Short mmCIF file of C-alpha atoms in Angstrom, two decimals:
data_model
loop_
_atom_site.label_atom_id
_atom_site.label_comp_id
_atom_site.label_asym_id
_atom_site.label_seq_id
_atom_site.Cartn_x
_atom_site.Cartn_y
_atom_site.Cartn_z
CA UNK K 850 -14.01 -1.41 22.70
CA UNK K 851 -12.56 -1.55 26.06
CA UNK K 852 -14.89 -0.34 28.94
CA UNK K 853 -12.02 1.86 30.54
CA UNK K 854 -9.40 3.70 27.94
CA UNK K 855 -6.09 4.63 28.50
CA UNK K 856 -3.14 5.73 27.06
CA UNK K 857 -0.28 3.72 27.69
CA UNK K 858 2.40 6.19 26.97
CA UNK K 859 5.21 5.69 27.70
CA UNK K 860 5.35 9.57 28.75
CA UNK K 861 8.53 11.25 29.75
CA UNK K 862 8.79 14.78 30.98
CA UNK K 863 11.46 17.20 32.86
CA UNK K 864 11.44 17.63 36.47
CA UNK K 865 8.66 20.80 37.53
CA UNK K 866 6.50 20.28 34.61
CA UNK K 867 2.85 19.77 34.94
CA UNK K 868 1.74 16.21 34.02
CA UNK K 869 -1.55 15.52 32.90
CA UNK K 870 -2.54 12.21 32.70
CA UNK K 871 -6.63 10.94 31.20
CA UNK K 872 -9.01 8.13 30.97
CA UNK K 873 -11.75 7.99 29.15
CA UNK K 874 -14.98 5.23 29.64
CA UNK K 875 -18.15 4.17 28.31
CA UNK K 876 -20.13 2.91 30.99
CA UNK K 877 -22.33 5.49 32.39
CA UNK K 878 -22.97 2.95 35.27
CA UNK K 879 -19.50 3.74 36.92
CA UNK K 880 -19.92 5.03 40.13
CA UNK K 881 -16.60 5.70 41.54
CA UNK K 882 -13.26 6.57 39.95
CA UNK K 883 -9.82 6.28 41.38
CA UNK K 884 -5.81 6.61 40.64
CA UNK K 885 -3.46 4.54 41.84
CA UNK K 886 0.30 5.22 41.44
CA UNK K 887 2.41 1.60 40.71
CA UNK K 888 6.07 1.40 41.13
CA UNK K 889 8.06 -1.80 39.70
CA UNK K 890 7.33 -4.96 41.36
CA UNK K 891 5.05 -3.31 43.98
CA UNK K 892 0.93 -3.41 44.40
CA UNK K 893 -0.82 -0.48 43.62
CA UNK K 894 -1.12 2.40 45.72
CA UNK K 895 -4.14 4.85 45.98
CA UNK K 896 -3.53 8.30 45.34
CA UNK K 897 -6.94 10.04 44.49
CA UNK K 898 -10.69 8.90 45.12
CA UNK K 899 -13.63 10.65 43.59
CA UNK K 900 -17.31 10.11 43.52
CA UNK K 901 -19.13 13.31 41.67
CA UNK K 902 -18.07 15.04 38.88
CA UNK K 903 -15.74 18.13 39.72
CA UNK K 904 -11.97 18.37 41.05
CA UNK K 905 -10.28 17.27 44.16
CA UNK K 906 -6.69 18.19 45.62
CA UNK K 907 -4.29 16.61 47.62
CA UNK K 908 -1.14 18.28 47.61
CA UNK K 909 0.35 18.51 44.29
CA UNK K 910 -2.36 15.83 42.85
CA UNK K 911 -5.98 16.96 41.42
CA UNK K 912 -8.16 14.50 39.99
CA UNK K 913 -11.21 15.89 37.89
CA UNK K 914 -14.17 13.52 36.95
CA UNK K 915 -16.53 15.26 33.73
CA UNK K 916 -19.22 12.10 34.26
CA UNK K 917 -21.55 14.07 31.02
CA UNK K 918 -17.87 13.33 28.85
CA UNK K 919 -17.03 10.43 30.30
CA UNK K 920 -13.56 11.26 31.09
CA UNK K 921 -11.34 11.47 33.87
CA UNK K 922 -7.86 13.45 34.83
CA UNK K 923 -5.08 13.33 37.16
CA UNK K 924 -2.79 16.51 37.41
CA UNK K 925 0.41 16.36 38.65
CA UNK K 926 2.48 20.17 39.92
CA UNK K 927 6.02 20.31 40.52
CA UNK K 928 6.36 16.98 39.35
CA UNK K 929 9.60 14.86 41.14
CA UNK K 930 11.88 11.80 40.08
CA UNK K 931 10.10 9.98 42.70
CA UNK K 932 6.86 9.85 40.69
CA UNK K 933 8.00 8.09 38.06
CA UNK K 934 6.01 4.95 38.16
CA UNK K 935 2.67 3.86 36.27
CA UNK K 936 -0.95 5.24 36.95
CA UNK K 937 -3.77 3.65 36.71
CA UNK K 938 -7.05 4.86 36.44
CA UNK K 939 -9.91 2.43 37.97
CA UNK K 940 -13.70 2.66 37.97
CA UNK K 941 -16.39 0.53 39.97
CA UNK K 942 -19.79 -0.23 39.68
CA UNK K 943 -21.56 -2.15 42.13
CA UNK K 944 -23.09 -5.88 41.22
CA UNK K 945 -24.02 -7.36 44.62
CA UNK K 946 -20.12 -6.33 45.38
CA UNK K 947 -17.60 -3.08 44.35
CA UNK K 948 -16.14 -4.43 40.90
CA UNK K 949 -13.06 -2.41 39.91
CA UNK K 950 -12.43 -1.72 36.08
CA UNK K 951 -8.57 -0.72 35.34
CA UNK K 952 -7.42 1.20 32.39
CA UNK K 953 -4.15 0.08 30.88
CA UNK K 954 -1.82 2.07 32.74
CA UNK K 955 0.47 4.95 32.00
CA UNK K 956 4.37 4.86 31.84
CA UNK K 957 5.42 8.34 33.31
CA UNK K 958 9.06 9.11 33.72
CA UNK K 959 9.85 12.29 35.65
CA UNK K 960 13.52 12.99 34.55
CA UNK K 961 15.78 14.80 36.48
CA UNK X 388 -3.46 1.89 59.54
CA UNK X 389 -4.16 1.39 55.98
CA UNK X 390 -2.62 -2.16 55.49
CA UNK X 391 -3.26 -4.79 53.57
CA UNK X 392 -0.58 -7.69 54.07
CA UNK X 393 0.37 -10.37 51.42
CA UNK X 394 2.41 -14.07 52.33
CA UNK X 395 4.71 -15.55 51.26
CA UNK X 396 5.77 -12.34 48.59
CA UNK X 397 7.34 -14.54 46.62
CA UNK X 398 6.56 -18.45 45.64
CA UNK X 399 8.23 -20.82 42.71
CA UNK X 400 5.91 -23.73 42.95
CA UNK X 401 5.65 -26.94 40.00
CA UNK X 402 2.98 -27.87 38.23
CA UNK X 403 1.67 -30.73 40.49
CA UNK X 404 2.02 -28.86 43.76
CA UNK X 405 -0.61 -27.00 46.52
CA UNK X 406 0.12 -24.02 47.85
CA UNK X 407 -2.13 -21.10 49.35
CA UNK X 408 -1.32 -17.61 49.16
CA UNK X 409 -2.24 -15.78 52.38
CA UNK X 410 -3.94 -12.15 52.94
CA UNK X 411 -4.95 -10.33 56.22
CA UNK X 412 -6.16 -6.91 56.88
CA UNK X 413 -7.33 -5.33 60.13
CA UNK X 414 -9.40 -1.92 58.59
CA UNK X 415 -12.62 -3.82 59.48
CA UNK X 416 -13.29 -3.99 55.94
CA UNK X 417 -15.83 -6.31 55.34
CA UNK X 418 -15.18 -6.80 51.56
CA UNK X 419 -11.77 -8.28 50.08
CA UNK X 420 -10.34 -8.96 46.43
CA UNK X 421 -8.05 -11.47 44.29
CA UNK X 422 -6.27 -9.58 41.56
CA UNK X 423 -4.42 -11.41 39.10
CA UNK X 424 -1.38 -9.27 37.30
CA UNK X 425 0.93 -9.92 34.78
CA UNK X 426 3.99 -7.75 33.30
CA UNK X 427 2.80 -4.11 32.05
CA UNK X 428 -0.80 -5.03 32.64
CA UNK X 429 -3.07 -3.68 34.70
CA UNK X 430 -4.91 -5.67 37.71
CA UNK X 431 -7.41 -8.43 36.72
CA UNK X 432 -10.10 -9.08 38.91
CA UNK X 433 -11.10 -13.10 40.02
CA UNK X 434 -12.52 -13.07 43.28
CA UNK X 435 -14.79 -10.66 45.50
CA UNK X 436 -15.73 -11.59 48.86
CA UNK X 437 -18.06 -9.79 50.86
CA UNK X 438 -19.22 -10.63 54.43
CA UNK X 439 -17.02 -13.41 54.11
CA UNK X 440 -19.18 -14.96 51.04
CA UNK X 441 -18.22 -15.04 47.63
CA UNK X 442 -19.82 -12.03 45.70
CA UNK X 443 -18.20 -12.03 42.15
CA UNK X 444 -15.34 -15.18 40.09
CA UNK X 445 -14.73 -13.80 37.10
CA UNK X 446 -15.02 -17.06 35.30
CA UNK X 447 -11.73 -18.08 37.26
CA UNK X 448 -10.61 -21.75 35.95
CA UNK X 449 -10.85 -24.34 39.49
CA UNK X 450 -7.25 -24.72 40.24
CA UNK X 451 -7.62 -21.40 41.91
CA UNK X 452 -9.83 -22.13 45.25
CA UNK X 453 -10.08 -19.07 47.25
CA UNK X 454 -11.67 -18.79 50.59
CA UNK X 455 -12.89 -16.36 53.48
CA UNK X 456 -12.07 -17.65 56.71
CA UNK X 457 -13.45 -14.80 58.76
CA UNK X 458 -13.56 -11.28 57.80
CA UNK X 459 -9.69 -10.64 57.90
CA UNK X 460 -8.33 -13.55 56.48
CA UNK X 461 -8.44 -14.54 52.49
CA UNK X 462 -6.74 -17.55 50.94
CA UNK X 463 -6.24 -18.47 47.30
CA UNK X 464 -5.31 -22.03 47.21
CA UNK X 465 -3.12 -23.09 44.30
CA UNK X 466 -3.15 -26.61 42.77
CA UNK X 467 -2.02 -28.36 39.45
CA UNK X 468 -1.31 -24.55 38.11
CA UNK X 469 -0.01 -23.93 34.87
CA UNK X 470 3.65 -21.94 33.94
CA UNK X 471 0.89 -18.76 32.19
CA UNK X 472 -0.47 -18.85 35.95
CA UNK X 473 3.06 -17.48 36.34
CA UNK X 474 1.97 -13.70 37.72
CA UNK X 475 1.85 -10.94 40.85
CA UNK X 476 -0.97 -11.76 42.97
CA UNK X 477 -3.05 -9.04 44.33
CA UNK X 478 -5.13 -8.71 47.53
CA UNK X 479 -6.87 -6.10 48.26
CA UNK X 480 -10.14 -4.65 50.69
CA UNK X 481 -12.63 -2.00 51.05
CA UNK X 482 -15.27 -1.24 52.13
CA UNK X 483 -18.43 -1.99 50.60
CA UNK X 484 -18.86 0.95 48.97
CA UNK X 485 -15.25 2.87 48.91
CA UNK X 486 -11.62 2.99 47.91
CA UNK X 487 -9.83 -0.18 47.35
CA UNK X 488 -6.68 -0.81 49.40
CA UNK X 489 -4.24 -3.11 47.79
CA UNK X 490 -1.03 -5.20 49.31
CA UNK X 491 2.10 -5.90 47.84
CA UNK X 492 1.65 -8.47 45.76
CA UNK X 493 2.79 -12.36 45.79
CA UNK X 494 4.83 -12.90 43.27
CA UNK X 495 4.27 -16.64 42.25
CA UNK X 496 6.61 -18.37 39.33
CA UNK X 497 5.31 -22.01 38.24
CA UNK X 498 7.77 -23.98 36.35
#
């Protein structure tokens, strides 16, 4: 069983829907969860960072952490061609240094 | 300035050549990061530095050499590599405790 779960998708939707995108994990020593949004040939770029449990919202992103599930969301409102891309969800626990855990990645295609 | 800058961004090197991939940042993080990613993967981690000393190798094979020069500066030095070494390179930096901040990527080919 992988430490960090994720659905690879691919997932395509219509333009303005409400994307909802989840990672689930078994190691209850994860400290801090993140999302990074990946286009094609580029590094990853960090959207959302959470430490507790609860939501957070930037914009038209809201990332919930349920730490007693072990489970983790990104939300995406009004979504836009331009997010089309793949997220990653990414955990770390700390051994000496900040070691990052990635799920697999989800394809999402926004279409117009 | 959240920037995290990768050279060259792309390499095509042979099997019996050295090269070094280069990675600076200026966020006066004091902890930086090899990532190792191939095609509809997600990141694998090899290296951690932290105050310029090697923290974590994730069982990384010895034709990868990275190093620390000072706290803004990593280097993974490539030698006798392999075509499956054939991958996007990823730096990246933080904090000790905090978001990771990744570059672009070198894309390196080995033939």
């Amino acid at each position: 069983q992988k430490e960090v779960e994720q659905d690879p998708g691919p997932l395509s939707v219509p333009e303005g829907a409400i994307v909802s995108l989840n990672c689930t994990y078994s190691n209850s020593a994860f400290q801090y969860f993140m999302w990074y949004r990946q286009y094609s040939r580029k590094g990853p770029e960090l959207l959302m960072y959470t430490y507790s449990s609860g939501n957070k919202e930037d914009g038209r992103f809201t990332a919930q952490v349920d730490k007693s599930s072990k489970y983790i969301s990104l939300f995406i409102r009004d979504s836009q061609p331009s997010d089309s891309a793949t997220y990653l969800c990414a955990m770390s626990l700390i051994q000496g240094a900040q070691k990052l855990v990635f799920g697999q990645g989800t394809r999402l295609t926004i279409n117009p | 300035d959240t920037e995290v800058t990768q050279t060259p961004k792309h390499l095509v090197m042979g099997m019996t050549n050295k090269k070094s991939l280069k990675c600076e940042q200026h966020m006066g993080h004091r902890a930086m990061y090899w990532y190792k990613q191939k095609a509809k993967k997600p990141p694998e981690l090899m290296f951690v530095y932290s105050y310029e000393k090697l923290s974590i190798n994730e069982s990384v094979p010895s034709r990868f050499s990275p190093e620390c020069p000072n706290s803004s500066l990593l280097n993974l030095h490539l030698h006798a590599l392999q075509p499956e070494d054939s991958a996007l390179y990823l730096c990246a930096s933080s904090h000790l405790l905090g978001e990771l901040f990744f570059g672009e990527g070198s894309r390196l080919t080995v033939l």
